[in-house]
Tab-separated table of C-alpha atoms in Angstrom:
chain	number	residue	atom	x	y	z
A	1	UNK	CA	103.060	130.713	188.523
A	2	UNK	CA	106.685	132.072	189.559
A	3	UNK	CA	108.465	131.943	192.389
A	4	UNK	CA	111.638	133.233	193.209
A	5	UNK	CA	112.965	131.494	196.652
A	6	UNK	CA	115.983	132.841	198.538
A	7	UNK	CA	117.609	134.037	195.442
A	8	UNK	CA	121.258	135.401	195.483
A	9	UNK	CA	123.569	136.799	192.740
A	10	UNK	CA	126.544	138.599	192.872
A	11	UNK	CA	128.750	140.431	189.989
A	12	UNK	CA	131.974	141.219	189.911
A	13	UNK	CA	135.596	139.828	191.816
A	14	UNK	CA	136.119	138.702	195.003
A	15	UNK	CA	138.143	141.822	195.769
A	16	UNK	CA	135.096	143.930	194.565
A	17	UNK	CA	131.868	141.942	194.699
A	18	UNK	CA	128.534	143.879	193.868
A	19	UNK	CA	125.492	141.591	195.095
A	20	UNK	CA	122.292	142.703	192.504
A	21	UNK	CA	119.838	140.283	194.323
A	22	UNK	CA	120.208	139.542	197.686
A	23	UNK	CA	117.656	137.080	199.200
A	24	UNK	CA	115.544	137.607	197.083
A	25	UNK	CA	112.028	135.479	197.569
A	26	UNK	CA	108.959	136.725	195.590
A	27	UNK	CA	105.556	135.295	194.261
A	28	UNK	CA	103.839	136.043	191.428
A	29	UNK	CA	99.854	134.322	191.394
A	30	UNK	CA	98.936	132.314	188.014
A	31	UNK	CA	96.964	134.892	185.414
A	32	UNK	CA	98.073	138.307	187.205
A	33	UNK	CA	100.258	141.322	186.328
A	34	UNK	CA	102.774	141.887	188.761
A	35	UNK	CA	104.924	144.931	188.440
A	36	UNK	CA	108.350	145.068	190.343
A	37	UNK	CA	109.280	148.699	190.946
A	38	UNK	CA	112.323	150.777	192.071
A	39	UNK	CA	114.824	153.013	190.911
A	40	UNK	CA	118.035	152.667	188.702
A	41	UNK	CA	120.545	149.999	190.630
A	42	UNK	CA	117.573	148.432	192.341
A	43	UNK	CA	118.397	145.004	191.142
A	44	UNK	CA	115.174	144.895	188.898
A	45	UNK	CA	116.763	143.933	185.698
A	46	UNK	CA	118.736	140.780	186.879
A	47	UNK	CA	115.617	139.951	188.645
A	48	UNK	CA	113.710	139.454	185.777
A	49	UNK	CA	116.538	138.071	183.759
A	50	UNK	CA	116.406	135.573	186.749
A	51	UNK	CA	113.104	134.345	186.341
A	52	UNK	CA	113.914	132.640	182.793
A	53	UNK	CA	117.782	132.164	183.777
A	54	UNK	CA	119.605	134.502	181.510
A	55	UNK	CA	121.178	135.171	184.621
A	56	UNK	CA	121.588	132.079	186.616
A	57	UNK	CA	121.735	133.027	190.092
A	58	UNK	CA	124.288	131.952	192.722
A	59	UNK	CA	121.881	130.835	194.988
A	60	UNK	CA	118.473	129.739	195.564
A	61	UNK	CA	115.450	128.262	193.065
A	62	UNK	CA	113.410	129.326	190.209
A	63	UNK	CA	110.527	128.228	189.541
A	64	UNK	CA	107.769	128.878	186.902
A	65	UNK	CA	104.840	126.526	186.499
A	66	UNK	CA	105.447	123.340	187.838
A	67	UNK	CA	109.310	123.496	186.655
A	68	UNK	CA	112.005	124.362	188.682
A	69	UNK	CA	113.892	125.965	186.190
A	70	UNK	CA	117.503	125.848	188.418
A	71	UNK	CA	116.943	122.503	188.376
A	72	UNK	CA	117.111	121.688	184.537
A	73	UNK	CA	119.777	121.008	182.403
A	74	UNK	CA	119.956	122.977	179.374
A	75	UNK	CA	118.385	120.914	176.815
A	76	UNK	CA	115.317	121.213	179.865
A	77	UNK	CA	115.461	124.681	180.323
A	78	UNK	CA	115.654	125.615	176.394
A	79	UNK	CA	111.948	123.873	176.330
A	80	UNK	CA	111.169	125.581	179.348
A	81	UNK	CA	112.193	128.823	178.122
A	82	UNK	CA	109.566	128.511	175.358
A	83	UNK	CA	106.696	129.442	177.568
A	84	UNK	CA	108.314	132.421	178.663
A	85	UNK	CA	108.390	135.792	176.366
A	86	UNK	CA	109.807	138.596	176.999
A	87	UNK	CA	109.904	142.151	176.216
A	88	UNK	CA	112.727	144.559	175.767
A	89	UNK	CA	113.129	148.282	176.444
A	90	UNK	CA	114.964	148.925	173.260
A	91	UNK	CA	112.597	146.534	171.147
A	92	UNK	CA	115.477	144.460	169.853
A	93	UNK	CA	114.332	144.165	166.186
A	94	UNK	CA	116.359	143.451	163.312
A	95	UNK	CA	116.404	146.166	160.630
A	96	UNK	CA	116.427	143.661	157.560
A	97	UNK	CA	113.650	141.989	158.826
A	98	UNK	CA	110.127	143.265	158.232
A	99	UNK	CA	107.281	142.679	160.833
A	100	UNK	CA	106.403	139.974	159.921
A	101	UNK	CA	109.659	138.550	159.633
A	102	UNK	CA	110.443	139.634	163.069
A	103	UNK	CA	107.932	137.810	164.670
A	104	UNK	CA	108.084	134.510	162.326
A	105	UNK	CA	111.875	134.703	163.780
A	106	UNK	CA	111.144	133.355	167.574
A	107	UNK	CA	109.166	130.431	165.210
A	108	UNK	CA	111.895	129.575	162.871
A	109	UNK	CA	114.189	129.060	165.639
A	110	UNK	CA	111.846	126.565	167.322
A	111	UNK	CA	111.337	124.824	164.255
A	112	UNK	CA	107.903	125.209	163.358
A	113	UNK	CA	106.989	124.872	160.217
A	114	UNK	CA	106.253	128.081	157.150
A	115	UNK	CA	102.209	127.087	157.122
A	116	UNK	CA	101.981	127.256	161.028
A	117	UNK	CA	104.486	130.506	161.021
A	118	UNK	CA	102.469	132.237	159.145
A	119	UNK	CA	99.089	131.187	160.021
A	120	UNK	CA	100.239	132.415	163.975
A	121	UNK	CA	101.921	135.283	162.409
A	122	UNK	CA	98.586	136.468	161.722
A	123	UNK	CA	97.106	136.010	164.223
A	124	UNK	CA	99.246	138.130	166.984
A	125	UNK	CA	99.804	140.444	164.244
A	126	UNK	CA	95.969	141.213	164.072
A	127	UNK	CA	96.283	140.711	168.646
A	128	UNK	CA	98.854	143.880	168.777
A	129	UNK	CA	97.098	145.951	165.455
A	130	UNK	CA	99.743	145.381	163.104
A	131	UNK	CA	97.877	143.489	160.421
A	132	UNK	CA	98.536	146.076	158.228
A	133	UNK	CA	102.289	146.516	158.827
A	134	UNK	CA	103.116	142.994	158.170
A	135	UNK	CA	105.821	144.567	155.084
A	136	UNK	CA	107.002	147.272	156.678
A	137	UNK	CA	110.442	147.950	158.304
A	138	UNK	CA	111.528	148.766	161.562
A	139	UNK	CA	112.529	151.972	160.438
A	140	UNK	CA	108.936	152.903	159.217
A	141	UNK	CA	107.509	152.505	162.705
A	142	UNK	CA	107.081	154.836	165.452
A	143	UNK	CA	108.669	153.370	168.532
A	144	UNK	CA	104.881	152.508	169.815
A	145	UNK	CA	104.422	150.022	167.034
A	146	UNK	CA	107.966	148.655	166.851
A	147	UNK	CA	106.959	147.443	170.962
A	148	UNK	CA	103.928	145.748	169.316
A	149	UNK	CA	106.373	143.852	167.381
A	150	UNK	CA	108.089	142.485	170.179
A	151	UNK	CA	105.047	142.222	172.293
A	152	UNK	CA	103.985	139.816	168.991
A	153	UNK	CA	107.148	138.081	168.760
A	154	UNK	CA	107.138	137.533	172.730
A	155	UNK	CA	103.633	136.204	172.630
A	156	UNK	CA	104.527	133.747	169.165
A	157	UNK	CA	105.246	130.781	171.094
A	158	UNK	CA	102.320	130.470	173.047
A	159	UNK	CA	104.023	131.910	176.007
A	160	UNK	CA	102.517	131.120	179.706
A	161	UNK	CA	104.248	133.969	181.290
A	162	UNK	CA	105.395	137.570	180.119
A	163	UNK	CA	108.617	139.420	181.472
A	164	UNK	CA	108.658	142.927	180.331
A	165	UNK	CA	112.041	144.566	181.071
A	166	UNK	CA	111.054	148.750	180.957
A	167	UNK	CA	109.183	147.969	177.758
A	168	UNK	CA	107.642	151.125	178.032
A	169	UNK	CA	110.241	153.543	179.460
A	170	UNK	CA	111.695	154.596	176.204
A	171	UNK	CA	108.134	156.070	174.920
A	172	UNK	CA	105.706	159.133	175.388
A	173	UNK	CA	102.958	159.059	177.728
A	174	UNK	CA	100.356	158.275	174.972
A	175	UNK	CA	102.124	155.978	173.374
A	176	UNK	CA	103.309	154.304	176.753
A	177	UNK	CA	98.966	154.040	177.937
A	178	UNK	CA	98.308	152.705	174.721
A	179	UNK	CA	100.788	149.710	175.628
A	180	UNK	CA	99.961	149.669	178.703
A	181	UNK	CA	96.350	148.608	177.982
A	182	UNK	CA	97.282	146.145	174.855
A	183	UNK	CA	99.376	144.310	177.895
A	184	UNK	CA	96.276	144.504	179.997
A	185	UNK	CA	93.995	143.190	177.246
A	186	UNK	CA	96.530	140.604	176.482
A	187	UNK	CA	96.224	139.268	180.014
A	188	UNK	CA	92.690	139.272	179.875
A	189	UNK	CA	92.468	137.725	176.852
A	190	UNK	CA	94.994	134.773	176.630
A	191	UNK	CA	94.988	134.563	180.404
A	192	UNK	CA	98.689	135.230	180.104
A	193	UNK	CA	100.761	136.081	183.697
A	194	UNK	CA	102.494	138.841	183.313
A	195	UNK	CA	105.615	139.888	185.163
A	196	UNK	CA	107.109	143.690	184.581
A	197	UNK	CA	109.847	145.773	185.874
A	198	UNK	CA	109.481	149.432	185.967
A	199	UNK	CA	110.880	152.657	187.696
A	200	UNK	CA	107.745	155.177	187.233
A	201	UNK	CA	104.456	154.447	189.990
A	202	UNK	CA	102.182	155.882	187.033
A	203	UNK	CA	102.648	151.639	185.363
A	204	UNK	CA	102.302	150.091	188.397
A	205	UNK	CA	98.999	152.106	189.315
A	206	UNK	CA	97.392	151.697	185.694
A	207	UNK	CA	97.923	147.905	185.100
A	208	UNK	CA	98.894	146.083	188.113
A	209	UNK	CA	97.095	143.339	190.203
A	210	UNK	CA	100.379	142.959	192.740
A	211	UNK	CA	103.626	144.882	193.116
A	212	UNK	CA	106.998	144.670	194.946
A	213	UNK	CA	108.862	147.275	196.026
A	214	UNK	CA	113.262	146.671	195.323
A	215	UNK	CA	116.104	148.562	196.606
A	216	UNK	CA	119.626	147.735	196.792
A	217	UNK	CA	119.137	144.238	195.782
A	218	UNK	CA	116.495	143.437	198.450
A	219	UNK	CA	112.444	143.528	198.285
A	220	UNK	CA	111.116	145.414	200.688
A	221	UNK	CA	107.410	144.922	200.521
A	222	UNK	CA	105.158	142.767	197.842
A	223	UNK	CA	101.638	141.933	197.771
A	224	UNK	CA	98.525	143.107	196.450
A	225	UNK	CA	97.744	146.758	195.855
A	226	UNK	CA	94.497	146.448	197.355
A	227	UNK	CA	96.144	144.793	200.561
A	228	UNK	CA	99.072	147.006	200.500
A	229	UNK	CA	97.102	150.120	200.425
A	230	UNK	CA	95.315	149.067	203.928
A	231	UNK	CA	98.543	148.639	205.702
A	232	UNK	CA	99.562	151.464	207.716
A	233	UNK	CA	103.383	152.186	206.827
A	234	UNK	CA	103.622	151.290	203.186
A	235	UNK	CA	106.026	153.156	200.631
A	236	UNK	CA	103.975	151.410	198.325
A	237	UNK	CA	100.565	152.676	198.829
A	238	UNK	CA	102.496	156.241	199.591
A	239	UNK	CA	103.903	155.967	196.447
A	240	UNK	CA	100.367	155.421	194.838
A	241	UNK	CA	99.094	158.497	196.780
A	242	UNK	CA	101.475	161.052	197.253
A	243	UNK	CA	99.992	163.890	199.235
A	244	UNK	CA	103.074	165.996	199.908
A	245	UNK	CA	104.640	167.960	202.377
A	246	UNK	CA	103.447	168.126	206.073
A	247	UNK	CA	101.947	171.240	207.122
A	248	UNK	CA	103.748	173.399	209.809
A	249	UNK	CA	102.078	173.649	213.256
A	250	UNK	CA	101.333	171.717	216.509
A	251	UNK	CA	98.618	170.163	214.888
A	252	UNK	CA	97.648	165.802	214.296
A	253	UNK	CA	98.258	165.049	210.660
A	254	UNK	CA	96.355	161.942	209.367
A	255	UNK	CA	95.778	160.177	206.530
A	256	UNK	CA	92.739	158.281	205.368
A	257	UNK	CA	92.539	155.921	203.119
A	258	UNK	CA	89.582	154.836	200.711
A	259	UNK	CA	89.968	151.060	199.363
A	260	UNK	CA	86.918	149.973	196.954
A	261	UNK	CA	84.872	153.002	198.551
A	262	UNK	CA	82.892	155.641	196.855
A	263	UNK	CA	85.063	158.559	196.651
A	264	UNK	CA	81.677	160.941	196.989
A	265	UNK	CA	81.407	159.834	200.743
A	266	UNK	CA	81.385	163.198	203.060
A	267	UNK	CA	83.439	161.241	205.540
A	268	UNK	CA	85.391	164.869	206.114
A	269	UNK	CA	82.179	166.972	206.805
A	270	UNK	CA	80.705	164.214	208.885
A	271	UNK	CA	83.750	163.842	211.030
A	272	UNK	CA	83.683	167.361	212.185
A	273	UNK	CA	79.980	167.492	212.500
A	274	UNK	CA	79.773	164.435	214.506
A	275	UNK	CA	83.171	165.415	216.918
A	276	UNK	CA	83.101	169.256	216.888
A	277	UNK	CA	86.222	170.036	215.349
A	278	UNK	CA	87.644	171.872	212.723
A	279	UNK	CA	89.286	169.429	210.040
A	280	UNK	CA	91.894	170.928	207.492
A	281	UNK	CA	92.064	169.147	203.994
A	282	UNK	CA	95.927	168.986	203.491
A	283	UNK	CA	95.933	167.058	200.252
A	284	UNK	CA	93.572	164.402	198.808
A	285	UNK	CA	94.111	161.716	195.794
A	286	UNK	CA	92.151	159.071	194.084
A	287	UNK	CA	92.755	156.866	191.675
A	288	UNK	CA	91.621	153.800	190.424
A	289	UNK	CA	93.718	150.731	191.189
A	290	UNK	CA	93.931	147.275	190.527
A	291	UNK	CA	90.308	147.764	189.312
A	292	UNK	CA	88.581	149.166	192.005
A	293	UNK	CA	88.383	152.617	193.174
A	294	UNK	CA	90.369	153.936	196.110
A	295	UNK	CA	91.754	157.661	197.404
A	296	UNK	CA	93.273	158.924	200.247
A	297	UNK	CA	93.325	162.331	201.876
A	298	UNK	CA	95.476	163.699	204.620
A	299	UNK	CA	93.670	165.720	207.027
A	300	UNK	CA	94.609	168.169	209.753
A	301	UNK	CA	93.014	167.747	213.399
A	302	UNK	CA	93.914	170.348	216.064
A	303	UNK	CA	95.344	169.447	219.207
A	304	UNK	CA	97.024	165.446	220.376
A	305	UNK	CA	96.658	162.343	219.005
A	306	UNK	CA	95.238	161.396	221.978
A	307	UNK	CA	92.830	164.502	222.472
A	308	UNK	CA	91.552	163.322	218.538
A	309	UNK	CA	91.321	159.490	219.601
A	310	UNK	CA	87.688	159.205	219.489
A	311	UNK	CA	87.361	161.263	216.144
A	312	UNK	CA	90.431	158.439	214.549
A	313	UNK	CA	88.401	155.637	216.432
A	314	UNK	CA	85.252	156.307	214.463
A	315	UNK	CA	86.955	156.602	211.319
A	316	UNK	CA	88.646	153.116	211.508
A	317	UNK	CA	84.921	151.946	212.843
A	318	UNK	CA	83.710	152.941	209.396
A	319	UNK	CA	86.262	150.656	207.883
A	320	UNK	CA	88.720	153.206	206.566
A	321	UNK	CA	92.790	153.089	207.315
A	322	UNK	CA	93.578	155.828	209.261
A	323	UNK	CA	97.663	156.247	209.860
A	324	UNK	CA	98.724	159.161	212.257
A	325	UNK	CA	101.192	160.795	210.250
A	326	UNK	CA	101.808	163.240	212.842
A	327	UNK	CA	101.119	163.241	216.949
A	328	UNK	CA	100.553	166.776	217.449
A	329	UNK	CA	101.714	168.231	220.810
């Protein structure tokens, strides 16, 4: 549904150039949420200003749906931009405007007609829980509702895809779940792809299907979170599970990861039953991600990697990603 090929853009002078995507290439599957994390400077926001050309990039295509949208003029790409809403950290609402005349707004300027604006008014009004805000201000909602308003007046046009740029960053944890899952249900629902930008692991774990992982401009790792979490190495799936520090010592430090398995399995107990050996519990997580159910727990072993070998064979046997943290000595 988007695709981002080879993408380049680059702010600034020639004397002082400051590159905020640097070949950039990323995927995003038709009907998923796919959540693009990293911290402030990342290049995340002119990313996803990219993917409907607010930012035109230097370099490279866009394209979402069948269009390639660096290939359209701009009478083309203002069409094309209709079938792509977007979401704002700061809610961009105008104060004089009530709900409902925030939403009717991305209408108006489309040039559909009062009947039809308020008949789909209605409708995503009653989608986001806001049927009974409809004549109410910006200035009368809690910053949870005033994102349902431009969640509604993103989704107005009948949008195929969904860019949300931090939508929830400014707002509590409750209030940041509870938009969380309307975006959710809104995928579900309308089938709607949804592509998000966010600094805090916490969104990525709750909501997304597929993530990719920015820094300085550059993506480091993307796919899904069930496929990322069974590849040995990723600051992605570590990210999902912290477990903390190392412990001090001589000792093989592992860590074991569950994806899709019954976290009630005594794989720990059986291990040193089955190899005679004592097995620390360093530090355990699970969560449930991208639908399914999946932990991991970093465990102590005494002795080498290579003294442990048949005790790490039989875990992998069993299906489990086992990543040797530390090779004790």
């Amino acid at each position: 549904m988007i695709t981002l090929n080879s993408v380049t853009k680059t702010f600034g002078d020639a004397a002082n150039p400051v590159r905020a995507l640097d070949d950039v290439s990323l995927s995003v599957a038709s009907g998923e949420i796919f959540g693009v994390i990293g911290q402030s400077g990342a290049g995340k926001s002119t990313l996803i200003r990219t993917v409907n050309l607010l930012e035109r990039p230097d370099a490279g295509t866009v394209t979402v749906g069948d269009r390639e949208l660096t290939a359209l003029n701009d009478r083309e790409l203002l069409q094309a931009r209709r079938e792509i809403g977007m979401v704002f950290q700061q809610f961009n609402l105008l104060d004089s405007r009530t709900v409902r005349g925030n939403v009717e707004l991305a209408l108006e300027v489309v040039g559909v007609d009062r009947r039809e604006r308020t008949k789909r008014t209605n409708e995503i009004l009653e989608l986001v829980g806001l049927e009974h805000k409809a004549q109410q201000y910006p200035a009368q909602l809690s910053g949870g509702q005033k994102q349902r308003v431009g969640i509604a007046r993103a989704l107005a046009s009948r949008p195929r895809v969904l860019l949300s740029d931090e939508a929830t960053s400014a707002l509590d944890p409750e209030t940041t779940e509870s938009i969380l899952q309307l975006l959710r249900s809104i995928n579900k629902e309308l089938g709607l792809t949804i592509l998000l930008i966010t600094h805090e692991m916490d969104v990525v774990k709750s909501i997304c299907d597929s993530a990719a992982l920015m820094s300085g401009g550059r993506i480091l790792e993307q796919g899904r979170l069930v496929d990322l979490l069974s590849q040995p190495g990723s600051q992605l799936a570590r990210g999902l599970f912290p477990l903390g520090e190392l412990p001090e010592g001589n000792s093989t430090v592992i860590d074991v990861t569950f994806v899709g398995l019954s976290s009630g399995r005594p794989v720990v107990s059986q291990l040193a039953r089955t190899h005679q050996i004592d097995v620390g519990l360093v530090g355990a997580a699970i969560e449930t991600i991208a639908g399914a159910q999946s932990g991991r727990t970093r465990l102590e072993l005494p002795g080498t990697a290579d003294a442990n070998a048949a005790a790490i064979n039989d875990l992998r046997a069993q299906g489990l990603v086992v990543e040797i943290v530390r090779s004790g000595r």
